[in-house]
PDB file of C-alpha atoms and ligand atoms in Angstrom:
ATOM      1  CA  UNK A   1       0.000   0.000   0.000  1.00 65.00           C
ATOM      2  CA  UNK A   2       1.554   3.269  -1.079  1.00 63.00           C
ATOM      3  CA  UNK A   3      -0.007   5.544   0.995  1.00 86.00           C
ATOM      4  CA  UNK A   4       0.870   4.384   4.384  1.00 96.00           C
ATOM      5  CA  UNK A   5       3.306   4.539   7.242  1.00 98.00           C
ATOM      6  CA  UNK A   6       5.748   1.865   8.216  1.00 98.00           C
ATOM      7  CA  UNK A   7       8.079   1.518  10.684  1.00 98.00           C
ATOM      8  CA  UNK A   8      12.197   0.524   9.386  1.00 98.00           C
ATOM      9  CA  UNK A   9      12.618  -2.038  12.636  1.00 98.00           C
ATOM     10  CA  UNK A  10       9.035  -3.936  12.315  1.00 98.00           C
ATOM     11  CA  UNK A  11       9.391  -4.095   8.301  1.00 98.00           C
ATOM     12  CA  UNK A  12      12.775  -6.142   8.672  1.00 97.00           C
ATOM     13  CA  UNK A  13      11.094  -8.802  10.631  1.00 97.00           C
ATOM     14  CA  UNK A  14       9.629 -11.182   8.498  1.00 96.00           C
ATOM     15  CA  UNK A  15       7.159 -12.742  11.226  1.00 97.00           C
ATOM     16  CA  UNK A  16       5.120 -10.207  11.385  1.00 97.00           C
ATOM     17  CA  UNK A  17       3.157  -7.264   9.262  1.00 97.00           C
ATOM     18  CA  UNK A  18       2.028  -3.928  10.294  1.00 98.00           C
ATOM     19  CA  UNK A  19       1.041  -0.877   9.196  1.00 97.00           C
ATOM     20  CA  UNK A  20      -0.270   3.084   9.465  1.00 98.00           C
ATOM     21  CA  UNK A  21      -2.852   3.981   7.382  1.00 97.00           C
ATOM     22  CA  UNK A  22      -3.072   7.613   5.925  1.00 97.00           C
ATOM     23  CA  UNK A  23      -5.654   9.552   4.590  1.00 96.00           C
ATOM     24  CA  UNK A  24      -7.299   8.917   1.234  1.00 95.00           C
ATOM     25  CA  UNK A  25      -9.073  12.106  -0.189  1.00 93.00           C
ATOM     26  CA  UNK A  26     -10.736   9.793  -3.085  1.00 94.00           C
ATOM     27  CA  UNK A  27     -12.060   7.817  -0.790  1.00 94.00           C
ATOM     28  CA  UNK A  28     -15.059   8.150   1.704  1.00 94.00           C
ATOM     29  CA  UNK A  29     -14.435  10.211   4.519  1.00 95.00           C
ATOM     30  CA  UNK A  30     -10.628  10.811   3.440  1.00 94.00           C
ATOM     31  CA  UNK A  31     -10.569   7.393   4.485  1.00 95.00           C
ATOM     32  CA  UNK A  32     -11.560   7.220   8.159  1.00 95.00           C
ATOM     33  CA  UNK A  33     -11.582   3.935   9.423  1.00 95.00           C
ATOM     34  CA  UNK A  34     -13.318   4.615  12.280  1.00 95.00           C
ATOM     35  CA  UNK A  35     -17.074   3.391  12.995  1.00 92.00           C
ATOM     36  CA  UNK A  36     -17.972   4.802  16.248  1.00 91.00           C
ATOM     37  CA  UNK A  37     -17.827   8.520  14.951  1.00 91.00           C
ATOM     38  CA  UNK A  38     -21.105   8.549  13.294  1.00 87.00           C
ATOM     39  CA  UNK A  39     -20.201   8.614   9.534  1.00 90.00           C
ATOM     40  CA  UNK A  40     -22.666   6.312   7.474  1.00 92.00           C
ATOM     41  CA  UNK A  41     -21.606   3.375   8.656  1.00 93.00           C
ATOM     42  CA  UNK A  42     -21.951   1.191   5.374  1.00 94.00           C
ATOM     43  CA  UNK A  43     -19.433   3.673   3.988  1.00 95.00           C
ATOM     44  CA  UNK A  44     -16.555   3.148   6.665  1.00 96.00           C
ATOM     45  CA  UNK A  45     -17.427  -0.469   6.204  1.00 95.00           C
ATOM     46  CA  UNK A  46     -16.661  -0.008   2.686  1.00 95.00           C
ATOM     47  CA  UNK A  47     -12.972   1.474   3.431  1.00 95.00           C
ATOM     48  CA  UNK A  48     -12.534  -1.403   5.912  1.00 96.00           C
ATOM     49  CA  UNK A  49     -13.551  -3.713   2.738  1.00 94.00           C
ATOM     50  CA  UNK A  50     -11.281  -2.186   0.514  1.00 92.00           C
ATOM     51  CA  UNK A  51      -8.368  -2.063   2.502  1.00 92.00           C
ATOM     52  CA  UNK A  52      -8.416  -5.368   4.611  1.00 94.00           C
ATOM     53  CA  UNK A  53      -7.553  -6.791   0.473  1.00 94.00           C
ATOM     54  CA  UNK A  54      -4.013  -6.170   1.269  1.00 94.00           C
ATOM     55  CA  UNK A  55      -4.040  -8.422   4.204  1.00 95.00           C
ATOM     56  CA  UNK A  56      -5.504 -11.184   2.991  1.00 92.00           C
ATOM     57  CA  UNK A  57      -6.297 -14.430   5.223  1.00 93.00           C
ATOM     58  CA  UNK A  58      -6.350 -12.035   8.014  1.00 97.00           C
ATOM     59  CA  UNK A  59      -9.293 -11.538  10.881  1.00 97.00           C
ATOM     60  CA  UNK A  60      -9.091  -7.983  12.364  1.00 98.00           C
ATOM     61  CA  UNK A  61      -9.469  -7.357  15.697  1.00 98.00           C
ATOM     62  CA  UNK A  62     -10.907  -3.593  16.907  1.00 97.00           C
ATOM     63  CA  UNK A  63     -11.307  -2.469  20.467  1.00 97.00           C
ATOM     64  CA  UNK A  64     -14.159   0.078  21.995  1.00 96.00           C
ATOM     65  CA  UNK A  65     -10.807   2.024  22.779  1.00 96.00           C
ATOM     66  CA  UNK A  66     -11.991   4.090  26.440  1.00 96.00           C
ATOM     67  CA  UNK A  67      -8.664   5.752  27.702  1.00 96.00           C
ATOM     68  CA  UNK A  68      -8.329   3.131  30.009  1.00 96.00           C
ATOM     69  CA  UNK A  69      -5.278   0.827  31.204  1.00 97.00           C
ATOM     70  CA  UNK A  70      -7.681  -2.588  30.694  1.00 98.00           C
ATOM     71  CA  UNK A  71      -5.434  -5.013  28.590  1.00 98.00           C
ATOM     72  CA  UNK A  72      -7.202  -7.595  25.811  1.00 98.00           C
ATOM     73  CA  UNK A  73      -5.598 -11.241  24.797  1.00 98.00           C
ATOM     74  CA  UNK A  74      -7.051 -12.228  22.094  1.00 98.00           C
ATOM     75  CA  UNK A  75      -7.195 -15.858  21.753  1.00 97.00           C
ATOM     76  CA  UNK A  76     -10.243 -16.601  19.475  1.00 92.00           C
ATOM     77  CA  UNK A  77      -9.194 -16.387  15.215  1.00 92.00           C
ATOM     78  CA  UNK A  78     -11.937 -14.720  14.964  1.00 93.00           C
ATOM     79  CA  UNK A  79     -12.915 -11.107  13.418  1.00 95.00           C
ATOM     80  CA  UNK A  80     -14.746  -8.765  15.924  1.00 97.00           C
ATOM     81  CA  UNK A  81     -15.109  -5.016  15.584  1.00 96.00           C
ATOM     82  CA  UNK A  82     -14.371  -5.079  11.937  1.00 96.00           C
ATOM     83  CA  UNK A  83     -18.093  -5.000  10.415  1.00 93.00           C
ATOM     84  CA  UNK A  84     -20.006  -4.121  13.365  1.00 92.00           C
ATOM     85  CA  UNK A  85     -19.592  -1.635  16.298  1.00 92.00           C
ATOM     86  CA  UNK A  86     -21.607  -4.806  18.646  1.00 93.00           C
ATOM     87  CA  UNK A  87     -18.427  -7.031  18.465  1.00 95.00           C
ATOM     88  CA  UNK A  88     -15.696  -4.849  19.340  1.00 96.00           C
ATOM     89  CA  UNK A  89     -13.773  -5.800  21.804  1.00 96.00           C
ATOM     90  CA  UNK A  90     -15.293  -4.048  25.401  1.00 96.00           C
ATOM     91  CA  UNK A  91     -13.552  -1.083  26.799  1.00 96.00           C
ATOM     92  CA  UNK A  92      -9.643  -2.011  26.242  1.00 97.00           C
ATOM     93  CA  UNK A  93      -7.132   0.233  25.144  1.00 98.00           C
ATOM     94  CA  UNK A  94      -4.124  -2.762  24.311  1.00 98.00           C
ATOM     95  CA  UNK A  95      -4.392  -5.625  22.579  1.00 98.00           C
ATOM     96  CA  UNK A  96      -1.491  -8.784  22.893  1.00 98.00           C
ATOM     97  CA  UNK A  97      -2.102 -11.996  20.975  1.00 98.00           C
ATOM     98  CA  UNK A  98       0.481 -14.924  19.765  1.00 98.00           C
ATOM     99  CA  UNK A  99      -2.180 -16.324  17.648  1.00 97.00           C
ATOM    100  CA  UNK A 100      -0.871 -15.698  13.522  1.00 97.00           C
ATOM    101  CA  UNK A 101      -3.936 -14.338  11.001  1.00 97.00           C
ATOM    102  CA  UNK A 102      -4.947 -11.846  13.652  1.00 97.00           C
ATOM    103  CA  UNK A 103      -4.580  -8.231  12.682  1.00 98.00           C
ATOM    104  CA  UNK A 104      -4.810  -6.169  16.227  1.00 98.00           C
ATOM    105  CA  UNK A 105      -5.761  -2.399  15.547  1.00 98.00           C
ATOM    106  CA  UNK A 106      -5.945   1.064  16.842  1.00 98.00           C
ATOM    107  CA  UNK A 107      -7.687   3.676  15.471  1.00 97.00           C
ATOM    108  CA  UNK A 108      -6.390   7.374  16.152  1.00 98.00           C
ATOM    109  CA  UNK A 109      -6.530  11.366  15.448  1.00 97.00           C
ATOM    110  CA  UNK A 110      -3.615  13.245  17.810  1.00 97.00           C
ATOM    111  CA  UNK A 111      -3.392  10.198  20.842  1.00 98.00           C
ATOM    112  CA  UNK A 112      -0.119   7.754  20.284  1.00 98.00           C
ATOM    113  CA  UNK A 113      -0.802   4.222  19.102  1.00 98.00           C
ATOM    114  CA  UNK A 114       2.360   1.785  20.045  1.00 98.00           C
ATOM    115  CA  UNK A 115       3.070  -1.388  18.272  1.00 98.00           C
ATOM    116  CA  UNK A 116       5.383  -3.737  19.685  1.00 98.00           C
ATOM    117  CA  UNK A 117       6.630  -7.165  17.972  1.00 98.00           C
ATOM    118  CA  UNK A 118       8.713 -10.291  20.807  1.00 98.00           C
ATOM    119  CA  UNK A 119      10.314 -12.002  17.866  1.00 98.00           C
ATOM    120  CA  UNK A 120      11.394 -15.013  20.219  1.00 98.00           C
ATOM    121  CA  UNK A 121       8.041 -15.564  21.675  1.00 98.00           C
ATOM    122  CA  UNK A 122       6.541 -14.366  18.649  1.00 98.00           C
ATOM    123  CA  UNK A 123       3.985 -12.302  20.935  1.00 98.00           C
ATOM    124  CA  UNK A 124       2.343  -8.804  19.730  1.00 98.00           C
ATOM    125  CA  UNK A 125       0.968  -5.442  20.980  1.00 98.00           C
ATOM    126  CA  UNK A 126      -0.871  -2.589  19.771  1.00 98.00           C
ATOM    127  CA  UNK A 127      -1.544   0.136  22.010  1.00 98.00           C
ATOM    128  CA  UNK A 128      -3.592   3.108  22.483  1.00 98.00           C
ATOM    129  CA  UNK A 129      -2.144   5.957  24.366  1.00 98.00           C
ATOM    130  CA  UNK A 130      -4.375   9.613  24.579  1.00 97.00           C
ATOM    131  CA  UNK A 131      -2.603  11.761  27.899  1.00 97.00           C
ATOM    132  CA  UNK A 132      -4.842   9.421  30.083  1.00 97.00           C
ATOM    133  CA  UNK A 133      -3.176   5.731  29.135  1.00 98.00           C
ATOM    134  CA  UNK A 134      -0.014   7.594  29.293  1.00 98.00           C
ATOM    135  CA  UNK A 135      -0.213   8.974  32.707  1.00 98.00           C
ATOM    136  CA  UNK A 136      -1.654   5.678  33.966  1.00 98.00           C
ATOM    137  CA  UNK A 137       1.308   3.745  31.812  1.00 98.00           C
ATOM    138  CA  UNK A 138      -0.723   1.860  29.315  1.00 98.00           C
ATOM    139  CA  UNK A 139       2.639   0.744  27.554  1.00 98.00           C
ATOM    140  CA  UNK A 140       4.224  -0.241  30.787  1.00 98.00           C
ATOM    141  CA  UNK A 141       1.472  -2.228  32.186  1.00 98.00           C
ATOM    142  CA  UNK A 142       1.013  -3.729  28.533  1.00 98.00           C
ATOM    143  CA  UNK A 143       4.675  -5.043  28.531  1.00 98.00           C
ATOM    144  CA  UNK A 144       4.832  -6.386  31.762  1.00 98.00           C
ATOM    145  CA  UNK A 145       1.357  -8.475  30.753  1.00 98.00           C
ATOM    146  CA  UNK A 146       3.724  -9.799  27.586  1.00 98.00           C
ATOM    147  CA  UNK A 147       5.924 -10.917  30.109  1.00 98.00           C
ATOM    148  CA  UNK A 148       4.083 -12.462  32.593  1.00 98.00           C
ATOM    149  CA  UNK A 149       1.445 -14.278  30.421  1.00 98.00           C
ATOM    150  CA  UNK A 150       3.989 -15.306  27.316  1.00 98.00           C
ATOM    151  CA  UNK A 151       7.692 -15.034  28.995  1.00 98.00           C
ATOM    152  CA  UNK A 152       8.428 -12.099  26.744  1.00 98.00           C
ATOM    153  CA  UNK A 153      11.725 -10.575  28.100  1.00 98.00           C
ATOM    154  CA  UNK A 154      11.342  -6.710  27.495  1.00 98.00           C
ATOM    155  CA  UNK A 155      14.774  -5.958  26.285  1.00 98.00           C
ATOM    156  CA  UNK A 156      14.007  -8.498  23.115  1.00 98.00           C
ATOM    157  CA  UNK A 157      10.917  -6.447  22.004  1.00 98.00           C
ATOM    158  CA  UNK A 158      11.068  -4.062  18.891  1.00 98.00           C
ATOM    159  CA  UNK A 159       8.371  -1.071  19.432  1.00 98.00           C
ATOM    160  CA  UNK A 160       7.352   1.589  17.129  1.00 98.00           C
ATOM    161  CA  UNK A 161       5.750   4.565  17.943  1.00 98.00           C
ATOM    162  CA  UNK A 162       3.242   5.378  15.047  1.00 98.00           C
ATOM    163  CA  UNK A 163       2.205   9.520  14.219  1.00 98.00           C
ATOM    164  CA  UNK A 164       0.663  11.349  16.995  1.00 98.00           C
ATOM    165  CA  UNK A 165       0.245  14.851  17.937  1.00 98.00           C
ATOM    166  CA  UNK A 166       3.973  16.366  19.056  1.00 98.00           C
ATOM    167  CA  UNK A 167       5.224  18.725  21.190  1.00 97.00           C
ATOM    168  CA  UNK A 168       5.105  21.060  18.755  1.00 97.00           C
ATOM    169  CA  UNK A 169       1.622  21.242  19.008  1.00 97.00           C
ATOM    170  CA  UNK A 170       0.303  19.775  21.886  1.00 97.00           C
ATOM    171  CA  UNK A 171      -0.387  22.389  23.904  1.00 96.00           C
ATOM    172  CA  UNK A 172      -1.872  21.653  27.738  1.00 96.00           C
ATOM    173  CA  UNK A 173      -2.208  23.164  31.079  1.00 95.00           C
ATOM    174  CA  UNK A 174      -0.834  22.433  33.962  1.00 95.00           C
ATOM    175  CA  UNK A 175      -3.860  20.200  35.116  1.00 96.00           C
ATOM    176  CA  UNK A 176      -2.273  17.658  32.505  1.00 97.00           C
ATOM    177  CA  UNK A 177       0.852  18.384  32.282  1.00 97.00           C
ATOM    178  CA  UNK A 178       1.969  18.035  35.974  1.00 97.00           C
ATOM    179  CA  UNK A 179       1.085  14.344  35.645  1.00 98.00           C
ATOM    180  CA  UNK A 180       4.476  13.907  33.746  1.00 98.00           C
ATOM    181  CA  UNK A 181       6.596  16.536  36.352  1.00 96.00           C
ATOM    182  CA  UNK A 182       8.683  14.010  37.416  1.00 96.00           C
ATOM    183  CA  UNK A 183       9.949  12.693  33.749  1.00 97.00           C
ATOM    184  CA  UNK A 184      12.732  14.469  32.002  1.00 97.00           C
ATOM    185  CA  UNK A 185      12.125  16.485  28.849  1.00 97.00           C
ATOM    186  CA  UNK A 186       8.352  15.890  29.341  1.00 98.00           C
ATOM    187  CA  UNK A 187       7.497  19.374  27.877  1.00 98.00           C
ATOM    188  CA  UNK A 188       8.403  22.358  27.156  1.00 97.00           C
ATOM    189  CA  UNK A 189       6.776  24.992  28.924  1.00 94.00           C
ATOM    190  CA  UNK A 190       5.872  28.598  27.667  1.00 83.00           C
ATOM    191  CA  UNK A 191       4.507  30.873  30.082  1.00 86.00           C
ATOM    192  CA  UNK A 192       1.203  29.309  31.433  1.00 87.00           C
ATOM    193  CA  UNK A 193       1.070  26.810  28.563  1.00 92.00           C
ATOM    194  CA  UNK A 194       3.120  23.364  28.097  1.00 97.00           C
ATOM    195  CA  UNK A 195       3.626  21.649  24.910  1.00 98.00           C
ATOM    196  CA  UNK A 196       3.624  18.176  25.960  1.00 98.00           C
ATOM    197  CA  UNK A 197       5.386  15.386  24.061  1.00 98.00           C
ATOM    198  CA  UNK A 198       3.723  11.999  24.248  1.00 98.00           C
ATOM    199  CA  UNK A 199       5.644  10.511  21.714  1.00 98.00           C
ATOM    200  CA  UNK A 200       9.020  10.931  24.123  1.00 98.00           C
ATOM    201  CA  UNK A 201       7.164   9.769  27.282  1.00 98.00           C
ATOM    202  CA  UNK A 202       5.887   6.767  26.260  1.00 98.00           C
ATOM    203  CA  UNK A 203       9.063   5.976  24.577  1.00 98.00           C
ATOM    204  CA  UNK A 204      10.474   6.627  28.606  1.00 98.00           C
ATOM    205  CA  UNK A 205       8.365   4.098  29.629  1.00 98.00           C
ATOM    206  CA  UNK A 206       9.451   1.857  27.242  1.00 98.00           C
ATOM    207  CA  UNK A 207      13.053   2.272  28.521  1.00 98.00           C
ATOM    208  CA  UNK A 208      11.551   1.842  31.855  1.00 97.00           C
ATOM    209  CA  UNK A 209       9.644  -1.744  31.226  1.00 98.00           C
ATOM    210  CA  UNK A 210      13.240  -2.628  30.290  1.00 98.00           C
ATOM    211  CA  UNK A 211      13.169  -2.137  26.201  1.00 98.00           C
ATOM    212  CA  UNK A 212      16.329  -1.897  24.487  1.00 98.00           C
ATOM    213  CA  UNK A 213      16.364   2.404  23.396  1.00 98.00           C
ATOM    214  CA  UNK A 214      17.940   0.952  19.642  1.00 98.00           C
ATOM    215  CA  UNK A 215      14.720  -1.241  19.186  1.00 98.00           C
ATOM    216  CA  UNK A 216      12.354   1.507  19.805  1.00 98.00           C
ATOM    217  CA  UNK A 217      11.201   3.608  16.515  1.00 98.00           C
ATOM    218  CA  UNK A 218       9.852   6.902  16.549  1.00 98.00           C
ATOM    219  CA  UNK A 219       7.907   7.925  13.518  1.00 98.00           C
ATOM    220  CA  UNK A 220       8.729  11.923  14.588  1.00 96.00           C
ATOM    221  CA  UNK A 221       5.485  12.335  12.459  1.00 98.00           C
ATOM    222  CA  UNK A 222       3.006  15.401  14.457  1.00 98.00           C
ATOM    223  CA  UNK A 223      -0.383  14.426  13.156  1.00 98.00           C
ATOM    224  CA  UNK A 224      -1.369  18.384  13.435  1.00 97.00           C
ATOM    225  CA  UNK A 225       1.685  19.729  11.278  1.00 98.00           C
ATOM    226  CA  UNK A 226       0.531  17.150   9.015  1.00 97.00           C
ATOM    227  CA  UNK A 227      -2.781  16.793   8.641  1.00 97.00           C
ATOM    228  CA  UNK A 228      -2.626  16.142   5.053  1.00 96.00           C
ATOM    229  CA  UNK A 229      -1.981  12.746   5.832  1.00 97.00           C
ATOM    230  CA  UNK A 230      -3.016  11.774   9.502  1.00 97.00           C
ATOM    231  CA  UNK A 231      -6.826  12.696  11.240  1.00 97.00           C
ATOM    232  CA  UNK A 232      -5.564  15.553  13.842  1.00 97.00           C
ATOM    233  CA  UNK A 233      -8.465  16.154  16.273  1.00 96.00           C
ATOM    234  CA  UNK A 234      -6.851  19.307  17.639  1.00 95.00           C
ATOM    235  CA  UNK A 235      -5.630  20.553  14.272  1.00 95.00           C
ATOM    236  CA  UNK A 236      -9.130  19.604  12.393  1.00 94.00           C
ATOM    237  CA  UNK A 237     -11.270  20.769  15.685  1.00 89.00           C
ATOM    238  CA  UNK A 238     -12.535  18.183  16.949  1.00 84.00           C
ATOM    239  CA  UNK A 239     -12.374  15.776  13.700  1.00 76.00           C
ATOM    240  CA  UNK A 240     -14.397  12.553  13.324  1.00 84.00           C
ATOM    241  CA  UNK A 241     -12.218  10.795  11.198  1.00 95.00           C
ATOM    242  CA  UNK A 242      -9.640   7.853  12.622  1.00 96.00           C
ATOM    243  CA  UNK A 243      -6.636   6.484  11.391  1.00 97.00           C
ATOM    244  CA  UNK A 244      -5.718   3.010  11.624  1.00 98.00           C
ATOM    245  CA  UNK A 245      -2.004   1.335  13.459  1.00 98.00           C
ATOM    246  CA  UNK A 246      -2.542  -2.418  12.912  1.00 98.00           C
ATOM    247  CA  UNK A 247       0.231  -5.166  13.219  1.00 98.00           C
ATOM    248  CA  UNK A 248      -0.017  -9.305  12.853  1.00 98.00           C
ATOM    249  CA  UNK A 249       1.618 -12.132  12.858  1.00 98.00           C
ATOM    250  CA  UNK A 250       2.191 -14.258   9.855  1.00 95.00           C
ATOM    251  CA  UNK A 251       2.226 -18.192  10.026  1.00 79.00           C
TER     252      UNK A 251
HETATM  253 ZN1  LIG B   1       3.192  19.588  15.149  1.00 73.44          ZN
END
């Protein structure tokens, strides 16, 4: 697919495929992916349709994403969330399966979607990370869960860290940004105003579950500087449209 995002570390490893959608302007909606933001549903369904071709033989898996820190295995080969809203997986904001065929997504506009790849275990993530799932360490609490349910040992995991809003644009108060006080280079402040950087604290956790810092991958992609390509909430006010971070495992 030409007009996506992919990460240099994940697209070396042949065990597993992943992805970042962009947007489509010839297409419905620019392409949203997204069903829960009230576009006629039969034409989201249809950009689901059209892209899932690419992946074929593959079930995809798509959460009620919540801001929460609640953690999904998926153990069942089976679609759910893909051409309904009733199947989605319940209020869960990770997703970690070892089963191959499975495609585990997270749809986004501005918050940071993670995907992380065990090649040993062969064991995968995909994570969903607004200022909320950061501050309560979403990515932390979804690596330790790789460990302790599939023996993944942190420092063998390759993440990447798809487009999300920067710190170039991601301005907060202090309400939010004092949550991340304590970690260095957590924003940049400018008088009553701080432009967080999500991108850089979730890659801090990632250091902190024990990662390896030359197997993470930062896209440095701001979804608000550009919105050509990526849904920005904040840049679009308050847009409706979602892109998609997937990643699976092949046989
Ligand atoms: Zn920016």
């Amino acid at each position: 697919m030409k007009n996506a995002y992919t990460f240099q570390n994940l697209s070396q490893q042949t065990a597993c495929l992943h992805l970042v959608t962009k947007k489509d302007k010839t297409a419905p909606y620019s392409f949203s992916l997204a069903l829960h933001t009230q576009e006629e549903f039969d034409k989201i369904v249809k950009n689901r349709q059209k892209f899932s071709t690419i992946f074929p033989n593959f079930k995809f898996i798509v959460a009620n994403q919540t801001h929460s820190v609640n953690i999904y295995i998926v153990k069942k080969n089976q679609e759910q969330g893909w051409s309904s809203l009733a199947d989605a997986i319940e209020d869960s904001d990770a997703l970690i399966t070892n089963q191959t065929h499975i495609m585990l997504s997270i749809l986004t506009a501005d918050c940071v979607p993670i995907l992380l790849f065990d090649p040993i275990n062969k064991v995968i993530a995909a994570v969903h990370a607004g200022w909320k799932g950061t501050q309560q360490e979403i990515l932390l609490k979804t690596v330790q869960k790789m460990q302790e349910v599939f023996n993944t040992d942190p420092k063998n995991i390759l993440a990447g860290i798809a487009p999300s809003i920067g710190k170039c644009c991601y301005e907060v108060d202090w309400n939010v940004a004092k949550n991340f006080e304590k970690i260095e280079n957590a924003y940049n402040q400018n008088n009553n105003k701080y432009m967080l950087d999500l991108p850089h604290i979730n890659k801090v956790q990632l250091l902190n579950a024990g990662l390896k810092e030359e197997y993470i991958e930062l896209s440095n992609v701001c979804t608000a500087c550009e919105v050509q390509d990526y849904f920005s909430y904040r840049k679009e006010g308050g847009c409706s449209g979602r892109f998609m971070s997937m990643i699976g495992l092949k046989a």
